[in-house]
XYZ file of C-alpha atoms in Angstrom:
295
model
C 18.497 28.818 146.244
C 21.892 29.147 144.506
C 25.535 28.867 145.401
C 27.769 31.569 143.942
C 30.982 30.565 142.213
C 32.705 33.692 140.858
C 30.138 35.481 138.691
C 28.121 32.386 137.847
C 25.372 31.142 140.153
C 25.364 27.385 140.561
C 22.004 25.834 141.467
C 22.163 23.873 144.703
C 20.059 21.178 143.108
C 22.959 20.117 140.903
C 24.935 18.898 143.896
C 24.954 15.166 143.389
C 24.827 12.795 146.346
C 27.585 10.270 146.778
C 27.211 7.664 144.087
C 27.112 3.960 144.731
C 29.198 1.682 142.635
C 26.822 -0.049 140.259
C 27.782 -2.696 137.740
C 26.100 -2.428 134.345
C 23.165 -4.782 133.907
C 23.050 -7.380 131.174
C 19.586 -6.285 130.098
C 19.715 -5.218 126.470
C 22.863 -7.108 125.427
C 20.869 -9.574 123.308
C 20.840 -13.350 123.324
C 24.441 -13.589 122.155
C 25.444 -11.383 125.074
C 23.680 -13.722 127.485
C 25.366 -16.750 125.927
C 28.747 -15.007 126.199
C 28.069 -14.152 129.840
C 27.147 -17.792 130.557
C 30.405 -19.015 128.979
C 32.381 -16.467 131.011
C 30.711 -17.552 134.260
C 31.434 -21.195 133.422
C 35.081 -20.366 132.650
C 35.441 -18.514 135.959
C 33.928 -21.426 137.880
C 36.299 -23.845 136.165
C 39.244 -21.553 136.963
C 38.250 -21.474 140.640
C 37.252 -25.097 141.130
C 39.132 -26.787 138.279
C 41.953 -28.226 140.417
C 39.336 -29.751 142.719
C 37.370 -31.215 139.804
C 40.375 -32.681 137.980
C 40.030 -36.484 138.121
C 43.796 -37.097 137.945
C 46.990 -35.192 138.826
C 47.654 -32.926 135.821
C 51.377 -33.767 135.681
C 51.051 -37.521 136.198
C 52.817 -39.022 133.197
C 52.559 -42.487 131.649
C 54.464 -42.688 128.367
C 52.791 -45.975 127.483
C 49.565 -43.961 127.017
C 51.032 -41.178 124.867
C 48.502 -39.958 122.304
C 45.942 -42.542 123.400
C 42.443 -41.328 122.573
C 39.313 -41.178 124.660
C 38.721 -43.947 127.195
C 36.059 -44.489 129.830
C 37.847 -42.700 132.677
C 39.789 -40.345 130.376
C 37.170 -38.799 128.061
C 39.607 -36.417 126.331
C 42.466 -38.887 126.077
C 46.171 -38.288 126.749
C 48.867 -35.925 125.543
C 52.364 -36.694 124.247
C 53.561 -37.390 127.803
C 50.660 -39.646 128.664
C 48.978 -37.055 130.903
C 45.218 -36.808 131.219
C 44.025 -33.972 128.968
C 40.817 -33.295 130.902
C 42.745 -32.782 134.132
C 45.237 -30.464 132.449
C 42.435 -28.523 130.797
C 40.624 -27.985 134.106
C 43.758 -27.070 136.045
C 45.140 -24.898 133.232
C 42.062 -22.673 133.306
C 43.241 -21.107 136.560
C 46.592 -19.826 135.304
C 45.056 -18.714 132.000
C 42.353 -16.667 133.755
C 44.486 -15.477 136.678
C 47.143 -13.917 134.473
C 44.547 -11.962 132.490
C 42.876 -10.870 135.732
C 46.162 -9.450 137.029
C 46.683 -7.530 133.785
C 43.196 -6.036 133.924
C 43.309 -5.024 137.599
C 46.630 -3.213 137.219
C 45.868 -1.573 133.862
C 42.354 -0.430 134.824
C 43.561 0.988 138.138
C 46.579 2.708 136.612
C 44.792 3.940 133.503
C 41.851 5.311 135.481
C 44.160 7.122 137.891
C 46.106 8.729 135.045
C 42.907 9.672 133.188
C 41.280 11.287 136.218
C 44.433 13.231 137.083
C 44.736 14.449 133.489
C 41.068 15.447 133.332
C 41.171 17.167 136.696
C 44.428 19.089 136.376
C 44.321 19.669 132.590
C 46.959 22.021 131.160
C 50.521 20.763 131.129
C 49.657 17.810 133.390
C 47.189 16.552 130.808
C 49.737 17.106 128.030
C 52.490 15.196 129.840
C 50.234 12.254 130.679
C 48.789 12.121 127.162
C 52.217 12.304 125.530
C 53.643 9.648 127.835
C 50.660 7.387 127.174
C 51.052 7.797 123.419
C 54.733 6.875 123.712
C 54.050 3.633 125.597
C 51.004 2.910 123.443
C 53.257 2.833 120.391
C 54.844 -0.426 121.595
C 52.819 -3.612 120.970
C 51.762 -5.351 124.168
C 53.204 -8.682 123.064
C 56.584 -7.053 122.420
C 56.637 -5.574 125.928
C 55.711 -8.968 127.365
C 58.643 -10.562 125.535
C 60.956 -7.809 126.781
C 59.665 -8.276 130.315
C 60.393 -11.987 130.136
C 63.859 -11.255 128.772
C 64.646 -8.834 131.610
C 62.992 -10.564 134.571
C 63.021 -14.147 133.335
C 60.265 -16.239 131.768
C 57.238 -16.407 134.075
C 53.560 -15.621 134.128
C 54.096 -12.707 136.505
C 56.705 -10.882 134.431
C 54.570 -11.282 131.310
C 51.440 -10.090 133.122
C 53.172 -7.017 134.545
C 54.624 -6.107 131.153
C 51.214 -6.444 129.498
C 49.642 -4.336 132.247
C 52.107 -1.563 131.421
C 51.177 -1.867 127.747
C 47.411 -1.788 128.398
C 47.451 1.119 130.857
C 47.827 3.870 128.189
C 44.904 2.417 126.242
C 42.696 2.535 129.327
C 43.871 6.067 130.111
C 43.040 7.234 126.590
C 39.509 5.782 126.686
C 38.696 6.896 130.227
C 40.151 10.398 129.828
C 37.356 11.503 127.490
C 34.655 10.259 129.864
C 36.419 11.855 132.829
C 36.665 15.196 131.005
C 32.925 15.144 130.264
C 32.113 14.310 133.871
C 34.569 16.926 135.145
C 32.741 19.651 133.195
C 29.316 18.952 134.723
C 27.881 21.616 137.067
C 27.695 19.403 140.148
C 31.500 19.082 140.198
C 31.836 22.857 140.477
C 29.145 22.949 143.134
C 30.959 20.336 145.194
C 34.203 22.310 144.881
C 32.416 25.449 146.095
C 31.157 23.457 149.084
C 34.742 22.662 149.967
C 34.885 19.008 148.922
C 38.397 17.873 148.135
C 39.395 16.728 144.666
C 40.122 13.259 146.052
C 36.672 12.993 147.626
C 34.882 14.191 144.487
C 36.808 11.808 142.256
C 36.305 8.753 144.478
C 32.703 9.397 145.555
C 31.271 10.912 142.382
C 33.380 10.997 139.228
C 34.739 7.452 139.123
C 31.444 5.766 140.140
C 29.685 7.666 137.354
C 32.082 6.278 134.737
C 32.163 2.777 136.272
C 29.986 1.216 133.510
C 32.576 2.315 130.943
C 35.359 0.834 133.069
C 33.555 -2.499 133.337
C 32.939 -2.621 129.590
C 36.575 -1.852 128.794
C 37.818 -4.349 131.388
C 35.662 -7.051 129.809
C 37.025 -6.345 126.343
C 40.626 -6.144 127.514
C 40.324 -9.382 129.492
C 39.918 -11.318 126.268
C 42.896 -9.618 124.660
C 45.006 -10.161 127.783
C 44.155 -13.873 127.807
C 45.160 -14.090 124.140
C 48.450 -12.243 124.632
C 49.388 -14.305 127.682
C 48.583 -17.523 125.827
C 50.835 -16.339 122.990
C 53.649 -15.582 125.445
C 53.261 -19.025 127.029
C 53.215 -20.582 123.554
C 56.593 -18.937 122.927
C 57.920 -20.399 126.174
C 58.221 -17.040 127.943
C 55.148 -17.193 130.174
C 53.867 -20.119 132.200
C 56.576 -22.763 132.242
C 56.026 -26.484 131.594
C 55.057 -28.836 133.093
C 52.559 -26.464 134.743
C 49.158 -26.830 133.135
C 48.120 -23.776 131.106
C 46.083 -23.450 127.946
C 48.846 -21.611 126.095
C 51.383 -24.231 127.170
C 49.013 -27.001 126.048
C 48.713 -25.455 122.582
C 52.505 -25.268 122.378
C 53.143 -28.796 123.655
C 50.439 -30.149 121.367
C 52.330 -28.924 118.316
C 54.276 -32.190 118.226
C 51.028 -34.129 118.224
C 49.648 -32.043 115.371
C 52.666 -32.919 113.227
C 52.192 -36.594 114.050
C 48.472 -36.627 113.409
C 47.296 -36.314 117.034
C 45.930 -32.748 117.309
C 43.709 -33.330 120.362
C 45.799 -31.379 122.904
C 46.219 -28.246 120.785
C 42.634 -28.359 119.533
C 41.098 -28.768 122.997
C 43.147 -26.003 124.613
C 42.823 -23.764 121.550
C 39.042 -24.204 121.472
C 38.808 -23.282 125.169
C 40.878 -20.154 124.550
C 38.808 -19.114 121.548
C 35.508 -19.572 123.394
C 36.652 -17.526 126.385
C 38.327 -14.768 124.355
C 35.414 -14.367 121.930
C 32.895 -14.398 124.793
C 34.712 -11.635 126.677
C 35.018 -9.531 123.522
C 31.375 -9.950 122.511
C 30.049 -9.172 125.991
C 32.416 -6.226 126.369
C 31.377 -4.753 123.027
C 27.695 -5.204 123.882
C 28.168 -3.515 127.258
C 30.140 -0.721 125.603
C 27.408 -0.145 123.006
C 24.735 -0.239 125.715
C 26.657 2.269 127.809
C 26.987 4.571 124.788
C 23.252 4.411 124.102
C 22.455 5.192 127.740
C 24.468 8.422 127.455
C 23.171 9.444 124.022
């Protein structure tokens, strides 16, 4: 049995059922991928429960303990203000992870929407979206974050929104190719012949089929977003002291480094490096796995 579309018969068997959203499995990412995933899970748990696990208030200051090293109840010691470093590290995980999460949600949603519209409409719509994306993509994300802080005032939210704008064209560029390939498959034409709307086809079929690519790209970009936001906070344009944040801790620990007490910067910097590298490694492994599955 066939369905006729113009002069070309389209087999009814190509009509795909509604797809379920499926996250890519970790099988095949290798031992380093599993280790990276474990570090990411641990970082997320700390971000969620860190404020509850912190043994002391993160902003409680005692100048008599400035730069004091590890003690029994303070295993990581104190910073330049006499604040417990372990408490600040645990509490700071939330703002460091939350800001990157906001960037990824907005950029993935916006980039996917632009990519699907460009792939579906093609022609001048595709040209306008691609040209606009290239224009925004020409500006470094960190520069846009600094401009956002200058316009809207220094805060985590203004920096995150500016970075989301900078990341959206990158997502659109990556997803557009996958959306074009999916758009050209026979089942899309068959669904159109059946009378399914473009919105329904995109939501129920096209986007779920490219979801593994979206997850892989989101994982990679999360690490870069965390790095950029930490850099903005280091410059004093993101999270504002005395709020605990890993980028702020690296910045405030600069004084200690110059005086021979590098604990604060080293601890926060090590946490950032572990999380950023883990997200990048896992994202690259998922991306390679997704490419092999389609080869």
